[in-house]
Amino acid sequence: MAENVSTHPYLPQGLKLPCRYVENDKSIQELLGVFFGLTALVMVSTWIYSGSSAKVKLSTGQRLTVCWFVLCGCIHLILEGWFSVFHNSIAGDQSFLSQLWKEYSKADSRYVSADNFTVVMESITAFLEGPGSFLAAWAILENKPSRYLLQLLVSTGQLYGDILYYTIEYKDGFIHGPMWHPLYFWFYFMFLNSFWIVIPFCLLVQSCGKVSQAQSALDKTGAGKKRK
């Protein structure tokens, strides 16, 4: 049964939740500390692994790209996958991941209210881009010919999804969180999500350049021309 706005901290006023809201029992310091600690652990572990277990010696940029895709795979599948599956019960659940989502929802209440667009977008991100991110990382480590194609596909999906995420909230008038708030608006909503604009855009440009170079080289050899 939907819950009235008076019993939860989310905007806009009058927002209905899909279940009864239960306040977090973990502090913001604990939630963010564990999240960023695990993020650092994934990045450092992947960096070490990419330097010792890759099929060929990778450049610094390639190793950072592997770290990015592994981190994305973890976030997409675990965190966003949790939201995709349990979006209707997050507001009243006290598991760690649900509490993390309830904290983030103070910046964007579309998550705690199980907004239709957000559920669909995050489900696609979790179950397509999540495995795709791991596949792209593996392709780079193994020096597979498909590595730039996979990088292009995953980065396009991430960039497109994040642009929709921002622009739909802009069209709604930023009503789902406290606009200009230093933590909720600038850090949670703007800064953290901006990584999925800047990095995918850079990787998309790189991928397009590599694909174009490969096609140009193929054309020069005559292998890409039709036989007369």
PDB file of C-alpha atoms in Angstrom, residues 2-215:
ATOM      1  CA  ALA A   2       1.310   3.472  -0.871  1.00  0.00           C
ATOM      2  CA  GLU A   3       2.782   5.537   1.946  1.00  0.00           C
ATOM      3  CA  ASN A   4       2.056   9.236   2.577  1.00  0.00           C
ATOM      4  CA  VAL A   5       4.836  11.807   2.251  1.00  0.00           C
ATOM      5  CA  SER A   6       4.553  12.780   5.937  1.00  0.00           C
ATOM      6  CA  THR A   7       6.248   9.552   7.020  1.00  0.00           C
ATOM      7  CA  HIS A   8       9.332   9.689   4.786  1.00  0.00           C
ATOM      8  CA  PRO A   9      11.999  12.296   3.919  1.00  0.00           C
ATOM      9  CA  TYR A  10      11.721  12.233   0.127  1.00  0.00           C
ATOM     10  CA  LEU A  11      10.687  14.860  -2.400  1.00  0.00           C
ATOM     11  CA  PRO A  12       8.413  16.004  -3.946  1.00  0.00           C
ATOM     12  CA  GLN A  13       5.744  16.554  -1.344  1.00  0.00           C
ATOM     13  CA  GLY A  14       2.947  14.057  -1.810  1.00  0.00           C
ATOM     14  CA  LEU A  15       5.275  11.356  -3.171  1.00  0.00           C
ATOM     15  CA  LYS A  16       3.792   7.876  -2.754  1.00  0.00           C
ATOM     16  CA  LEU A  17       6.019   4.900  -1.999  1.00  0.00           C
ATOM     17  CA  PRO A  18       5.236   1.306  -2.977  1.00  0.00           C
ATOM     18  CA  CYS A  19       5.616   0.080   0.619  1.00  0.00           C
ATOM     19  CA  ARG A  20       5.907   1.351   4.182  1.00  0.00           C
ATOM     20  CA  TYR A  21       9.072   3.385   4.726  1.00  0.00           C
ATOM     21  CA  VAL A  22      11.564   2.274   7.372  1.00  0.00           C
ATOM     22  CA  GLU A  23      14.346   4.686   8.318  1.00  0.00           C
ATOM     23  CA  ASN A  24      17.926   3.488   7.857  1.00  0.00           C
ATOM     24  CA  ASP A  25      19.717   2.165  10.917  1.00  0.00           C
ATOM     25  CA  LYS A  26      23.147   2.611   9.324  1.00  0.00           C
ATOM     26  CA  SER A  27      24.826   6.019   9.274  1.00  0.00           C
ATOM     27  CA  ILE A  28      25.758   7.832   6.088  1.00  0.00           C
ATOM     28  CA  GLN A  29      29.432   7.463   7.075  1.00  0.00           C
ATOM     29  CA  GLU A  30      29.070   3.683   7.297  1.00  0.00           C
ATOM     30  CA  LEU A  31      27.169   3.398   4.005  1.00  0.00           C
ATOM     31  CA  LEU A  32      29.535   5.597   2.005  1.00  0.00           C
ATOM     32  CA  GLY A  33      32.618   4.212   3.724  1.00  0.00           C
ATOM     33  CA  VAL A  34      31.780   0.632   2.750  1.00  0.00           C
ATOM     34  CA  PHE A  35      30.747   1.631  -0.789  1.00  0.00           C
ATOM     35  CA  PHE A  36      33.864   3.661  -1.571  1.00  0.00           C
ATOM     36  CA  GLY A  37      36.080   1.183   0.251  1.00  0.00           C
ATOM     37  CA  LEU A  38      34.813  -1.657  -1.940  1.00  0.00           C
ATOM     38  CA  THR A  39      35.170   0.577  -5.012  1.00  0.00           C
ATOM     39  CA  ALA A  40      38.818   1.173  -4.157  1.00  0.00           C
ATOM     40  CA  LEU A  41      39.364  -2.542  -3.525  1.00  0.00           C
ATOM     41  CA  VAL A  42      37.934  -3.473  -6.937  1.00  0.00           C
ATOM     42  CA  MET A  43      40.013  -0.830  -8.707  1.00  0.00           C
ATOM     43  CA  VAL A  44      43.289  -1.711  -6.989  1.00  0.00           C
ATOM     44  CA  SER A  45      42.796  -5.472  -7.362  1.00  0.00           C
ATOM     45  CA  THR A  46      41.958  -5.135 -11.050  1.00  0.00           C
ATOM     46  CA  TRP A  47      44.924  -2.817 -11.616  1.00  0.00           C
ATOM     47  CA  ILE A  48      47.292  -5.392 -10.094  1.00  0.00           C
ATOM     48  CA  TYR A  49      45.702  -8.260 -12.023  1.00  0.00           C
ATOM     49  CA  SER A  50      45.827  -6.392 -15.349  1.00  0.00           C
ATOM     50  CA  GLY A  51      49.545  -5.819 -14.908  1.00  0.00           C
ATOM     51  CA  SER A  52      50.390  -9.465 -14.335  1.00  0.00           C
ATOM     52  CA  SER A  53      47.775 -11.600 -16.093  1.00  0.00           C
ATOM     53  CA  ALA A  54      47.004  -9.884 -19.397  1.00  0.00           C
ATOM     54  CA  LYS A  55      47.766 -11.814 -22.579  1.00  0.00           C
ATOM     55  CA  VAL A  56      49.912  -8.913 -23.844  1.00  0.00           C
ATOM     56  CA  LYS A  57      51.533  -6.014 -22.014  1.00  0.00           C
ATOM     57  CA  LEU A  58      48.875  -3.350 -21.592  1.00  0.00           C
ATOM     58  CA  SER A  59      49.440   0.390 -21.574  1.00  0.00           C
ATOM     59  CA  THR A  60      48.428   2.481 -18.575  1.00  0.00           C
ATOM     60  CA  GLY A  61      45.343   3.637 -20.450  1.00  0.00           C
ATOM     61  CA  GLN A  62      44.313   0.081 -21.276  1.00  0.00           C
ATOM     62  CA  ARG A  63      44.759  -1.032 -17.669  1.00  0.00           C
ATOM     63  CA  LEU A  64      42.646   1.877 -16.458  1.00  0.00           C
ATOM     64  CA  THR A  65      39.986   0.942 -19.010  1.00  0.00           C
ATOM     65  CA  VAL A  66      39.956  -2.628 -17.688  1.00  0.00           C
ATOM     66  CA  CYS A  67      39.589  -1.267 -14.135  1.00  0.00           C
ATOM     67  CA  TRP A  68      36.697   0.923 -15.287  1.00  0.00           C
ATOM     68  CA  PHE A  69      34.821  -1.909 -16.958  1.00  0.00           C
ATOM     69  CA  VAL A  70      35.293  -4.298 -14.021  1.00  0.00           C
ATOM     70  CA  LEU A  71      34.037  -1.625 -11.622  1.00  0.00           C
ATOM     71  CA  CYS A  72      31.077  -0.935 -13.926  1.00  0.00           C
ATOM     72  CA  GLY A  73      30.279  -4.631 -14.098  1.00  0.00           C
ATOM     73  CA  CYS A  74      30.196  -4.855 -10.299  1.00  0.00           C
ATOM     74  CA  ILE A  75      28.072  -1.723  -9.870  1.00  0.00           C
ATOM     75  CA  HIS A  76      25.685  -2.593 -12.702  1.00  0.00           C
ATOM     76  CA  LEU A  77      25.117  -6.213 -11.726  1.00  0.00           C
ATOM     77  CA  ILE A  78      25.197  -5.971  -7.937  1.00  0.00           C
ATOM     78  CA  LEU A  79      23.951  -2.509  -6.971  1.00  0.00           C
ATOM     79  CA  GLU A  80      21.695  -1.739  -9.920  1.00  0.00           C
ATOM     80  CA  GLY A  81      20.682  -5.367 -10.232  1.00  0.00           C
ATOM     81  CA  TRP A  82      19.479  -5.229  -6.626  1.00  0.00           C
ATOM     82  CA  PHE A  83      17.352  -2.201  -7.428  1.00  0.00           C
ATOM     83  CA  SER A  84      15.946  -3.877 -10.540  1.00  0.00           C
ATOM     84  CA  VAL A  85      14.813  -6.930  -8.594  1.00  0.00           C
ATOM     85  CA  PHE A  86      13.729  -5.343  -5.285  1.00  0.00           C
ATOM     86  CA  HIS A  87      12.561  -1.838  -6.331  1.00  0.00           C
ATOM     87  CA  ASN A  88       9.091  -2.321  -4.831  1.00  0.00           C
ATOM     88  CA  SER A  89      10.396  -3.182  -1.356  1.00  0.00           C
ATOM     89  CA  ILE A  90      13.535  -1.040  -0.981  1.00  0.00           C
ATOM     90  CA  ALA A  91      11.753   1.688   1.023  1.00  0.00           C
ATOM     91  CA  GLY A  92      10.993  -0.739   3.849  1.00  0.00           C
ATOM     92  CA  ASP A  93      13.998  -3.063   3.619  1.00  0.00           C
ATOM     93  CA  GLN A  94      16.998  -2.854   5.941  1.00  0.00           C
ATOM     94  CA  SER A  95      19.573  -4.851   3.969  1.00  0.00           C
ATOM     95  CA  PHE A  96      22.774  -2.941   3.224  1.00  0.00           C
ATOM     96  CA  LEU A  97      22.097  -2.418  -0.481  1.00  0.00           C
ATOM     97  CA  SER A  98      18.540  -1.251   0.171  1.00  0.00           C
ATOM     98  CA  GLN A  99      19.802   1.219   2.766  1.00  0.00           C
ATOM     99  CA  LEU A 100      22.353   2.471   0.245  1.00  0.00           C
ATOM    100  CA  TRP A 101      19.540   3.080  -2.240  1.00  0.00           C
ATOM    101  CA  LYS A 102      17.421   4.811   0.397  1.00  0.00           C
ATOM    102  CA  GLU A 103      20.326   7.147   1.112  1.00  0.00           C
ATOM    103  CA  TYR A 104      20.876   7.905  -2.585  1.00  0.00           C
ATOM    104  CA  SER A 105      17.127   8.427  -3.029  1.00  0.00           C
ATOM    105  CA  LYS A 106      17.394  11.572  -0.934  1.00  0.00           C
ATOM    106  CA  ALA A 107      19.011  12.990  -4.064  1.00  0.00           C
ATOM    107  CA  ASP A 108      16.657  11.267  -6.517  1.00  0.00           C
ATOM    108  CA  SER A 109      13.449   9.820  -5.112  1.00  0.00           C
ATOM    109  CA  ARG A 110      12.635   8.070  -8.387  1.00  0.00           C
ATOM    110  CA  TYR A 111      14.510   5.095  -6.948  1.00  0.00           C
ATOM    111  CA  VAL A 112      12.617   4.735  -3.712  1.00  0.00           C
ATOM    112  CA  SER A 113       9.266   5.325  -5.457  1.00  0.00           C
ATOM    113  CA  ALA A 114       9.999   2.681  -8.144  1.00  0.00           C
ATOM    114  CA  ASP A 115       9.550   5.147 -11.013  1.00  0.00           C
ATOM    115  CA  ASN A 116       8.805   3.227 -14.239  1.00  0.00           C
ATOM    116  CA  PHE A 117      11.538   4.821 -16.343  1.00  0.00           C
ATOM    117  CA  THR A 118      14.131   4.295 -13.631  1.00  0.00           C
ATOM    118  CA  VAL A 119      13.197   0.638 -13.169  1.00  0.00           C
ATOM    119  CA  VAL A 120      13.398  -0.072 -16.918  1.00  0.00           C
ATOM    120  CA  MET A 121      16.628   1.880 -17.383  1.00  0.00           C
ATOM    121  CA  GLU A 122      18.359   0.244 -14.433  1.00  0.00           C
ATOM    122  CA  SER A 123      17.189  -3.236 -15.460  1.00  0.00           C
ATOM    123  CA  ILE A 124      18.714  -2.787 -18.910  1.00  0.00           C
ATOM    124  CA  THR A 125      21.875  -1.406 -17.341  1.00  0.00           C
ATOM    125  CA  ALA A 126      22.146  -4.244 -14.845  1.00  0.00           C
ATOM    126  CA  PHE A 127      21.481  -7.234 -17.072  1.00  0.00           C
ATOM    127  CA  LEU A 128      22.891  -6.056 -20.411  1.00  0.00           C
ATOM    128  CA  GLU A 129      25.602  -3.536 -19.620  1.00  0.00           C
ATOM    129  CA  GLY A 130      26.724  -5.382 -16.485  1.00  0.00           C
ATOM    130  CA  PRO A 131      27.776  -8.588 -18.280  1.00  0.00           C
ATOM    131  CA  GLY A 132      28.853  -6.465 -21.263  1.00  0.00           C
ATOM    132  CA  SER A 133      31.275  -4.555 -19.029  1.00  0.00           C
ATOM    133  CA  PHE A 134      32.919  -7.762 -17.819  1.00  0.00           C
ATOM    134  CA  LEU A 135      33.073  -9.023 -21.388  1.00  0.00           C
ATOM    135  CA  ALA A 136      34.753  -5.810 -22.553  1.00  0.00           C
ATOM    136  CA  ALA A 137      37.323  -6.059 -19.743  1.00  0.00           C
ATOM    137  CA  TRP A 138      38.033  -9.689 -20.640  1.00  0.00           C
ATOM    138  CA  ALA A 139      38.432  -8.818 -24.327  1.00  0.00           C
ATOM    139  CA  ILE A 140      41.029  -6.163 -23.513  1.00  0.00           C
ATOM    140  CA  LEU A 141      42.939  -8.498 -21.192  1.00  0.00           C
ATOM    141  CA  GLU A 142      42.935 -11.236 -23.842  1.00  0.00           C
ATOM    142  CA  ASN A 143      43.706  -8.803 -26.690  1.00  0.00           C
ATOM    143  CA  LYS A 144      40.637  -9.990 -28.602  1.00  0.00           C
ATOM    144  CA  PRO A 145      39.819  -8.410 -32.008  1.00  0.00           C
ATOM    145  CA  SER A 146      36.362  -7.565 -30.641  1.00  0.00           C
ATOM    146  CA  ARG A 147      37.669  -5.444 -27.761  1.00  0.00           C
ATOM    147  CA  TYR A 148      36.965  -2.052 -29.326  1.00  0.00           C
ATOM    148  CA  LEU A 149      33.592  -3.160 -30.656  1.00  0.00           C
ATOM    149  CA  LEU A 150      32.551  -4.298 -27.164  1.00  0.00           C
ATOM    150  CA  GLN A 151      33.925  -1.087 -25.687  1.00  0.00           C
ATOM    151  CA  LEU A 152      31.888   0.900 -28.206  1.00  0.00           C
ATOM    152  CA  LEU A 153      28.653  -0.984 -27.531  1.00  0.00           C
ATOM    153  CA  VAL A 154      28.867  -0.815 -23.738  1.00  0.00           C
ATOM    154  CA  SER A 155      29.977   2.828 -23.691  1.00  0.00           C
ATOM    155  CA  THR A 156      27.159   3.821 -26.047  1.00  0.00           C
ATOM    156  CA  GLY A 157      24.596   2.194 -23.758  1.00  0.00           C
ATOM    157  CA  GLN A 158      26.061   3.847 -20.663  1.00  0.00           C
ATOM    158  CA  LEU A 159      26.219   7.289 -22.262  1.00  0.00           C
ATOM    159  CA  TYR A 160      22.711   7.059 -23.702  1.00  0.00           C
ATOM    160  CA  GLY A 161      21.235   5.883 -20.401  1.00  0.00           C
ATOM    161  CA  ASP A 162      22.915   8.621 -18.380  1.00  0.00           C
ATOM    162  CA  ILE A 163      21.872  11.346 -20.821  1.00  0.00           C
ATOM    163  CA  LEU A 164      18.269  10.160 -20.520  1.00  0.00           C
ATOM    164  CA  TYR A 165      18.625  10.017 -16.739  1.00  0.00           C
ATOM    165  CA  TYR A 166      19.770  13.634 -16.526  1.00  0.00           C
ATOM    166  CA  THR A 167      17.517  15.110 -19.192  1.00  0.00           C
ATOM    167  CA  ILE A 168      14.286  13.523 -17.938  1.00  0.00           C
ATOM    168  CA  GLU A 169      14.948  14.895 -14.465  1.00  0.00           C
ATOM    169  CA  TYR A 170      15.708  18.283 -16.047  1.00  0.00           C
ATOM    170  CA  LYS A 171      12.382  18.186 -17.910  1.00  0.00           C
ATOM    171  CA  ASP A 172      10.660  17.285 -14.630  1.00  0.00           C
ATOM    172  CA  GLY A 173      12.170  20.385 -13.042  1.00  0.00           C
ATOM    173  CA  PHE A 174      14.543  18.572 -10.646  1.00  0.00           C
ATOM    174  CA  ILE A 175      11.596  17.858  -8.364  1.00  0.00           C
ATOM    175  CA  HIS A 176      12.887  14.547  -6.961  1.00  0.00           C
ATOM    176  CA  GLY A 177      15.554  15.975  -4.684  1.00  0.00           C
ATOM    177  CA  PRO A 178      16.711  19.188  -2.978  1.00  0.00           C
ATOM    178  CA  MET A 179      18.144  21.246  -5.836  1.00  0.00           C
ATOM    179  CA  TRP A 180      21.567  22.847  -5.169  1.00  0.00           C
ATOM    180  CA  HIS A 181      22.077  20.829  -1.976  1.00  0.00           C
ATOM    181  CA  PRO A 182      25.876  20.280  -1.666  1.00  0.00           C
ATOM    182  CA  LEU A 183      25.626  16.569  -0.839  1.00  0.00           C
ATOM    183  CA  TYR A 184      22.427  15.365  -2.458  1.00  0.00           C
ATOM    184  CA  PHE A 185      22.376  17.457  -5.623  1.00  0.00           C
ATOM    185  CA  TRP A 186      26.009  18.267  -6.381  1.00  0.00           C
ATOM    186  CA  PHE A 187      27.755  15.170  -5.041  1.00  0.00           C
ATOM    187  CA  TYR A 188      25.238  12.318  -5.361  1.00  0.00           C
ATOM    188  CA  PHE A 189      23.221  13.412  -8.375  1.00  0.00           C
ATOM    189  CA  MET A 190      25.601  15.501 -10.462  1.00  0.00           C
ATOM    190  CA  PHE A 191      29.137  14.363  -9.611  1.00  0.00           C
ATOM    191  CA  LEU A 192      28.769  10.611  -9.148  1.00  0.00           C
ATOM    192  CA  ASN A 193      26.629  10.178 -12.260  1.00  0.00           C
ATOM    193  CA  SER A 194      28.915  12.371 -14.372  1.00  0.00           C
ATOM    194  CA  PHE A 195      31.484   9.554 -14.529  1.00  0.00           C
ATOM    195  CA  TRP A 196      29.051   7.694 -16.826  1.00  0.00           C
ATOM    196  CA  ILE A 197      28.998  10.704 -19.151  1.00  0.00           C
ATOM    197  CA  VAL A 198      32.679  11.636 -19.340  1.00  0.00           C
ATOM    198  CA  ILE A 199      34.363   8.218 -19.386  1.00  0.00           C
ATOM    199  CA  PRO A 200      31.976   6.464 -21.826  1.00  0.00           C
ATOM    200  CA  PHE A 201      32.206   9.471 -24.156  1.00  0.00           C
ATOM    201  CA  CYS A 202      36.018   9.260 -24.182  1.00  0.00           C
ATOM    202  CA  LEU A 203      35.943   5.487 -24.733  1.00  0.00           C
ATOM    203  CA  LEU A 204      33.330   5.883 -27.462  1.00  0.00           C
ATOM    204  CA  VAL A 205      35.535   8.365 -29.327  1.00  0.00           C
ATOM    205  CA  GLN A 206      38.525   6.046 -28.951  1.00  0.00           C
ATOM    206  CA  SER A 207      36.535   3.041 -30.180  1.00  0.00           C
ATOM    207  CA  CYS A 208      35.257   4.891 -33.242  1.00  0.00           C
ATOM    208  CA  GLY A 209      38.813   5.920 -34.075  1.00  0.00           C
ATOM    209  CA  LYS A 210      40.127   2.355 -33.773  1.00  0.00           C
ATOM    210  CA  VAL A 211      37.280   0.915 -35.865  1.00  0.00           C
ATOM    211  CA  SER A 212      37.875   3.565 -38.530  1.00  0.00           C
ATOM    212  CA  GLN A 213      41.605   2.806 -38.562  1.00  0.00           C
ATOM    213  CA  ALA A 214      40.923  -0.900 -38.950  1.00  0.00           C
ATOM    214  CA  GLN A 215      38.496  -0.319 -41.822  1.00  0.00           C
TER     215      GLN A 215
END
